[in-house]
C-alpha cells in the first residue's frame, strides 16, 4: 500500500497545482530543494489547506529521543504528532521513524532530525572558543563544512549551532561554545559557521540547517551562573550582544533557538520584543524559531506562566514556532537519567498539551497557527526532505577519514596561543634526549576532544602524550599522571559520564614526588594542566578560575626542580595561571584541540607550526576581576593616567593577558600607518593601511588588528573597539601592506540617547597592531555633512 502511495505521488506530481487538493501527497512528495521560494511557498500553502489543527500542532513539536527503542517515536510520527526528533544518531533508527512519518501518516510529511553538531561529528575540530582564537573565519567555515558533511551522511538534517552568545565572564561554563567577548570577531565567526553548515543555500547537498542560539544575551548570566537571569540595557543589546546573531541571520541561518533565561525579567522564550519585534520585524528573519529544551514548558517554572495552556499561549504569541520538549518516557533502571528503579517520567511539552484547544476555542486563529507552521514546512522542503527523506545506512562512515584528520590537525595548530616564551624555550629541539610529560590530562583521549563531542570516538583521538611520542620517537618520554582532576559531581548533561577515582592525600604526595623525579631526570618537563572536558560547557559554571584540584601544587613542585618547564593548557575558558605566568618558562594555550589535538600540539611545541593564534577573550588574573573585557568605557580616573595603579587595593585591575594577545616564534614590526583622508562625510569611507614585516628568523603568522575610538558624541564610547582584522603569513624579511576600510558599518552605533543607529560627526582614533594594546595611532574626523 505504501509503495502504491509513492507511485501515485510520482504520477500526480506531473499534474497542475489545481488538483493538489485532491491528491495532496502528489506534488508534496516531489518538492525539491532546487525549487524556487515561490514554488515552495505555493506547495506549503496547499499543504496547509489539507492539514488538521492536530497535524499542524504536531509539526510544531520536537522531542528528544534518548533511548534505543523507537516504538514510541514511530507512533508519534504515524499520528502526525511530531515534526522533529533530536539526539537520534543510528541511521537505521532514523529511517524507521522516518518511514513511520512518510509512509504511515496521513499527509506523508517527513520529519527533520536534529543534533548538537557543535564542532564536529566523527572528526572533532577544536572547540568554538579555540576556533575564534584562530582569527580565521575561512578556517571555521571549512571546519563546519566537514562537520556538516559527516553528520548529513549519517542522517542528521539540522544542527543546533552556531552558539554566538557574547561571553564577558569566564566563570560562565558555556564560554567554550562561543567566540568570546567581542561582537565584531563574534559576528565574523558566526557568519562563517552558518556558511559552513548550510553551504551557499539551505538544502545544499551534504549540508545542514543551522540554528543560531541562544537568542538572546544568554551569555550575560549574572555571576556567570549558567541559566541565571540576565539584565542587559538596550545599548549593550544592540551594540554588543545582538551583532553576532544579526550576522548569522544575514548569512542565511534557517532557524533560531530561543534562550532559557529571563532577559530583563521576561523569559527569552516568551519575549515578544525579542522574537517578533527584533527578530522578524526589524531583522526580517523568515526562518523558524525553536525553543531550547523544555523552555516553553518552563515558563511555568519561571513564574511567568500559570500552567501549560498559559505557557503555550505566551510562547506562541512571542514567536516560538517549534517547542523542543521531552516526551513521556518509561525509563529502565540505571538509565542515563540516574534512576535506580524503572520509572515513568512525564513529558515536558506545553504545545502538545494546549495549542489544539487554544485554536479550537478561538483564542488562537487558524491564520496565526499557519504563520507558525509555514516556516517549518518551508525549511523541510528547502532541505529536500520531501524528495529524499531517508539516509543510505550502508554508506555511513563510523570514524574520521584521513583527509578530515589532516584538516583537523592543521586547524588545531592554528588555534593555539603562545602566552609566554621566556628566553626562546620554545620551540623545543627535536634532538632532545629526554622529556617528562606530566599531568593526567596529557594521556586523556576524551578530554582533548572537549565538551559537545558526543559522536567523536575518544579511541580515535590523539592525546598530548601520544602526539609527543609520535613527533620524537627516538627520545625517552616518561609519563607521570600527577594530580587527579575531577568534578565533585558529574555534569548533568554528560550522556557518557566517566568514573574517575578519588585520589587520597598519600597517592597525591606520591604522584607529585614521581613528577619531580621525572622532571629532574629529563631535559625538559611538559606539564599539561587545565580542566576536564566536562568542567567546561553547559552546567559547568565556576565560582573560581583556579586550576582544579592540586594541579598548581604539582606545577610548583616541578618548577622548583630548576629544569625547563613548558605548561600546556587544555581548557575552554581563561584560568587563573598567575603563578605559572610568573614562574614557568613557556605557556601554550591549546584549548580542547580535537581529534588530532595531540599531534597538533606537538607540531607547535617542536616548531613545525608557528603558534599564530590570538586570544578572543581578555585573560583575568583571578575570578574577582570578572566580568573583564577590553571594550570598557573611560572613567574620570582613566587607566592611562600617570598616577593610575589599580582599581583594587589588593591587586592589579589589569588583565594578565589582553584581548587579541598572542606571541610567535618570530617577530613582527608594524609601521607606516596611513589614512587616505583626514575627513569623511557620515556615509563616507576612510582607507587605513599599515606595513607589517616579519623581522625574525622563521616563517610566522600575525593577526593584524584595527581598533577605533569615538572621542565624543551623544554617548560615551568604549576605549577601543575592534573594527578590522586579518591573519597573514610572512616569511623572514617579508613585508606586506594590509588595508582596511572604515565606513558606516564600522563607525555607526546605537545611541541610548537618540535610540537610533547613526554615524556621528566626531573625531575618531585609530590603532593598528598585534593586540588590543596596539600603539600605532592615527586620527580622522566625520563631518556633519
XYZ file of C-alpha atoms in Angstrom, residues 265-580:
316
model
C 12.573 39.939 33.787
C 10.905 38.429 30.709
C 11.918 34.864 29.781
C 13.535 34.848 26.354
C 11.221 32.067 25.143
C 8.197 34.184 25.985
C 9.657 37.520 24.920
C 7.684 39.065 22.051
C 10.021 42.036 21.759
C 12.940 39.675 21.096
C 11.316 37.055 18.907
C 8.937 39.219 16.903
C 9.790 42.920 17.143
C 13.551 42.485 16.779
C 13.968 39.156 15.019
C 11.168 39.306 12.450
C 10.068 42.922 12.173
C 13.468 44.608 12.418
C 15.822 41.955 11.029
C 13.262 40.344 8.659
C 14.135 36.801 9.697
C 11.918 34.373 7.754
C 13.055 31.033 9.157
C 11.591 29.361 12.223
C 12.235 29.662 15.948
C 12.736 26.577 18.101
C 12.828 26.793 21.863
C 15.688 25.458 23.924
C 14.964 22.205 25.740
C 11.666 22.457 27.654
C 11.992 26.263 27.651
C 8.313 26.738 26.758
C 7.120 24.380 29.458
C 9.495 26.027 31.919
C 7.809 29.379 31.519
C 5.761 27.926 34.364
C 8.912 27.327 36.409
C 9.995 30.926 35.797
C 6.755 32.128 37.374
C 5.842 33.740 34.054
C 3.046 31.340 33.069
C 0.291 29.844 35.226
C 0.090 26.445 33.545
C 0.759 24.613 30.267
C -2.024 26.495 28.479
C -0.690 29.869 29.573
C 2.888 28.851 28.729
C 1.874 27.688 25.253
C -0.090 30.874 24.609
C 2.716 33.195 25.722
C 5.452 31.377 23.828
C 3.297 31.146 20.712
C 2.481 34.839 20.680
C 6.072 35.730 21.489
C 7.195 33.943 18.324
C 8.272 30.379 19.166
C 7.371 28.171 16.199
C 8.580 24.794 17.472
C 8.792 23.558 21.038
C 11.730 21.361 21.969
C 10.132 19.119 24.544
C 10.568 15.891 26.411
C 8.091 13.101 25.642
C 6.519 10.824 28.223
C 9.166 8.185 28.953
C 9.236 4.836 30.705
C 12.846 4.742 31.861
C 14.565 1.440 32.623
C 16.636 1.102 35.770
C 20.158 2.567 35.661
C 19.421 4.679 32.607
C 21.409 7.793 31.879
C 18.859 9.708 33.969
C 20.220 8.013 37.083
C 17.100 6.211 38.332
C 17.786 3.004 40.270
C 14.362 1.515 39.511
C 12.147 1.590 36.419
C 10.218 4.833 36.446
C 7.709 6.763 34.378
C 8.844 10.289 33.613
C 6.034 12.583 32.470
C 6.853 14.735 29.498
C 7.522 18.445 29.448
C 5.661 19.889 26.498
C 3.187 22.748 26.541
C 2.336 22.989 22.844
C 1.261 19.353 22.542
C -0.967 19.718 25.590
C -2.580 23.077 24.922
C -2.292 24.502 21.395
C -5.078 22.449 19.854
C -7.597 23.631 22.416
C -6.341 27.225 22.127
C -7.090 27.133 18.386
C -10.395 25.312 18.660
C -11.764 27.708 21.264
C -10.732 30.689 19.124
C -8.020 32.036 21.404
C -5.524 31.461 18.568
C -6.739 31.865 14.991
C -6.096 29.447 12.131
C -4.160 32.174 10.333
C -1.898 32.643 13.354
C -1.327 28.907 13.584
C -0.489 28.689 9.887
C 2.037 31.503 10.239
C 3.962 29.417 12.787
C 3.780 26.143 10.853
C 4.625 27.622 7.453
C 8.372 28.292 8.045
C 8.832 24.778 9.431
C 7.387 23.215 6.291
C 9.356 25.609 4.102
C 12.582 24.541 5.797
C 11.790 20.858 5.262
C 11.103 21.472 1.594
C 14.255 23.550 1.136
C 16.264 20.790 2.788
C 14.910 18.341 0.202
C 13.305 16.094 2.815
C 10.112 15.593 0.829
C 12.224 14.342 -2.059
C 14.927 12.445 -0.131
C 13.710 11.665 3.390
C 15.964 8.667 4.115
C 19.628 8.062 4.810
C 21.598 5.351 2.982
C 22.693 3.429 6.077
C 25.037 1.207 4.059
C 27.257 4.176 3.218
C 27.523 5.724 6.670
C 31.096 6.152 7.917
C 31.822 5.452 11.565
C 35.155 7.238 12.010
C 37.088 10.186 10.579
C 38.745 9.697 7.228
C 42.389 10.581 6.586
C 41.682 13.825 4.741
C 39.451 15.141 7.517
C 42.040 14.205 10.139
C 44.658 16.154 8.209
C 42.365 19.186 8.020
C 41.607 18.952 11.722
C 45.284 18.763 12.664
C 46.083 21.878 10.657
C 43.096 23.737 12.128
C 44.014 22.800 15.688
C 47.557 24.106 15.304
C 46.228 27.449 14.014
C 44.070 27.941 17.125
C 46.887 27.675 19.678
C 48.054 30.780 21.503
C 51.584 31.165 22.839
C 51.109 33.036 26.109
C 54.723 33.034 27.304
C 58.113 32.010 25.940
C 60.952 33.282 28.098
C 64.390 33.004 26.578
C 63.143 31.216 23.484
C 62.447 27.986 25.380
C 60.041 27.113 22.588
C 60.174 25.637 20.074
C 61.803 22.570 21.590
C 64.583 20.824 19.727
C 63.641 17.550 18.042
C 67.030 16.216 19.135
C 66.086 16.488 22.813
C 67.175 13.393 24.672
C 64.501 13.024 27.329
C 61.168 14.602 28.216
C 58.968 14.279 31.275
C 55.280 14.573 30.352
C 53.292 15.287 33.495
C 49.581 15.622 34.187
C 46.586 13.309 33.968
C 45.158 15.350 31.078
C 48.236 14.564 28.981
C 47.126 10.958 28.498
C 43.386 11.592 28.070
C 41.876 10.954 24.665
C 38.406 12.005 25.800
C 39.382 15.322 27.341
C 41.344 16.501 24.331
C 38.082 16.444 22.340
C 36.333 18.954 24.601
C 32.658 19.109 25.502
C 29.830 18.665 22.965
C 31.735 15.937 21.140
C 29.101 13.234 21.551
C 29.788 11.447 18.263
C 33.544 11.717 18.476
C 35.143 8.414 19.431
C 37.858 9.027 22.057
C 39.667 5.966 20.732
C 40.242 7.907 17.507
C 41.733 10.891 19.342
C 45.442 11.563 19.754
C 46.413 12.545 23.300
C 49.162 15.037 24.117
C 51.398 12.210 25.300
C 50.898 10.213 22.109
C 51.448 13.272 19.960
C 54.792 13.951 21.605
C 55.850 10.331 21.203
C 54.786 10.437 17.559
C 56.851 13.578 16.983
C 60.107 12.427 18.609
C 60.093 8.598 18.663
C 63.815 8.496 19.385
C 63.566 10.457 22.663
C 62.966 8.983 26.091
C 59.489 10.133 27.132
C 58.478 9.479 30.740
C 54.860 9.973 31.753
C 53.561 10.692 35.261
C 49.849 11.187 35.915
C 50.359 13.597 38.778
C 47.388 15.263 40.448
C 43.981 13.828 39.579
C 41.349 16.172 38.136
C 37.608 15.652 38.599
C 34.346 17.437 39.241
C 32.802 16.921 42.698
C 29.771 15.562 40.827
C 29.350 14.686 37.149
C 27.897 17.102 34.648
C 24.105 16.645 34.371
C 24.374 16.999 30.575
C 27.122 14.392 30.134
C 25.487 11.472 28.339
C 28.504 9.213 28.910
C 29.928 10.080 32.344
C 33.223 8.563 33.460
C 34.097 7.160 36.838
C 37.268 8.985 37.883
C 38.671 7.568 41.138
C 39.316 9.798 44.102
C 42.973 10.442 44.881
C 43.988 10.034 48.523
C 46.431 12.506 50.100
C 49.080 9.811 50.141
C 48.512 8.983 46.479
C 48.774 12.678 45.615
C 52.052 13.055 47.509
C 53.470 10.030 45.712
C 52.343 11.268 42.300
C 53.915 14.688 42.888
C 57.119 13.012 44.076
C 57.139 10.894 40.924
C 56.586 14.011 38.821
C 59.515 15.770 40.488
C 61.764 12.755 39.970
C 60.788 12.511 36.309
C 61.458 16.220 35.766
C 64.870 16.010 37.432
C 65.834 13.097 35.178
C 64.642 14.795 31.967
C 65.989 17.559 29.770
C 62.639 19.342 29.835
C 59.256 18.891 31.539
C 55.970 19.385 29.703
C 53.185 19.799 32.262
C 49.654 19.509 30.896
C 47.130 21.316 33.088
C 43.583 22.632 32.834
C 40.056 21.282 33.064
C 38.480 18.012 32.026
C 36.057 18.419 29.153
C 33.014 18.181 31.436
C 34.321 21.060 33.538
C 33.676 23.478 30.702
C 30.357 23.652 28.891
C 26.688 23.613 29.819
C 26.017 23.363 33.553
C 29.748 23.929 34.108
C 29.986 27.374 35.654
C 32.525 28.013 38.391
C 32.960 30.239 41.435
C 36.717 30.440 40.937
C 39.059 30.098 37.992
C 41.895 28.387 39.806
C 43.420 25.233 38.362
C 41.168 22.414 39.642
C 42.386 20.165 42.442
C 46.136 20.061 43.147
C 47.422 20.896 39.675
C 49.112 24.124 40.730
C 50.765 22.377 43.660
C 52.093 19.817 41.205
C 53.275 22.520 38.797
C 55.064 24.428 41.559
C 56.877 21.275 42.660
C 58.032 20.519 39.121
C 59.149 24.114 38.531
C 61.146 24.032 41.768
C 63.465 21.435 40.214
C 65.036 24.177 38.125
C 64.529 22.221 34.918
C 62.962 23.962 31.888
C 59.179 23.711 32.188
C 56.558 24.136 29.471
C 52.923 24.356 30.575
C 50.276 23.240 28.081
C 46.693 24.256 28.827
C 43.638 22.164 27.938
C 40.586 24.271 28.738
C 37.603 26.136 27.362
C 37.997 29.422 29.200
C 40.720 31.531 30.844
C 42.013 30.053 34.101
C 43.938 31.616 36.962
C 47.522 30.921 35.877
C 49.028 33.979 37.542
C 51.632 31.886 39.368
C 52.546 29.982 36.223
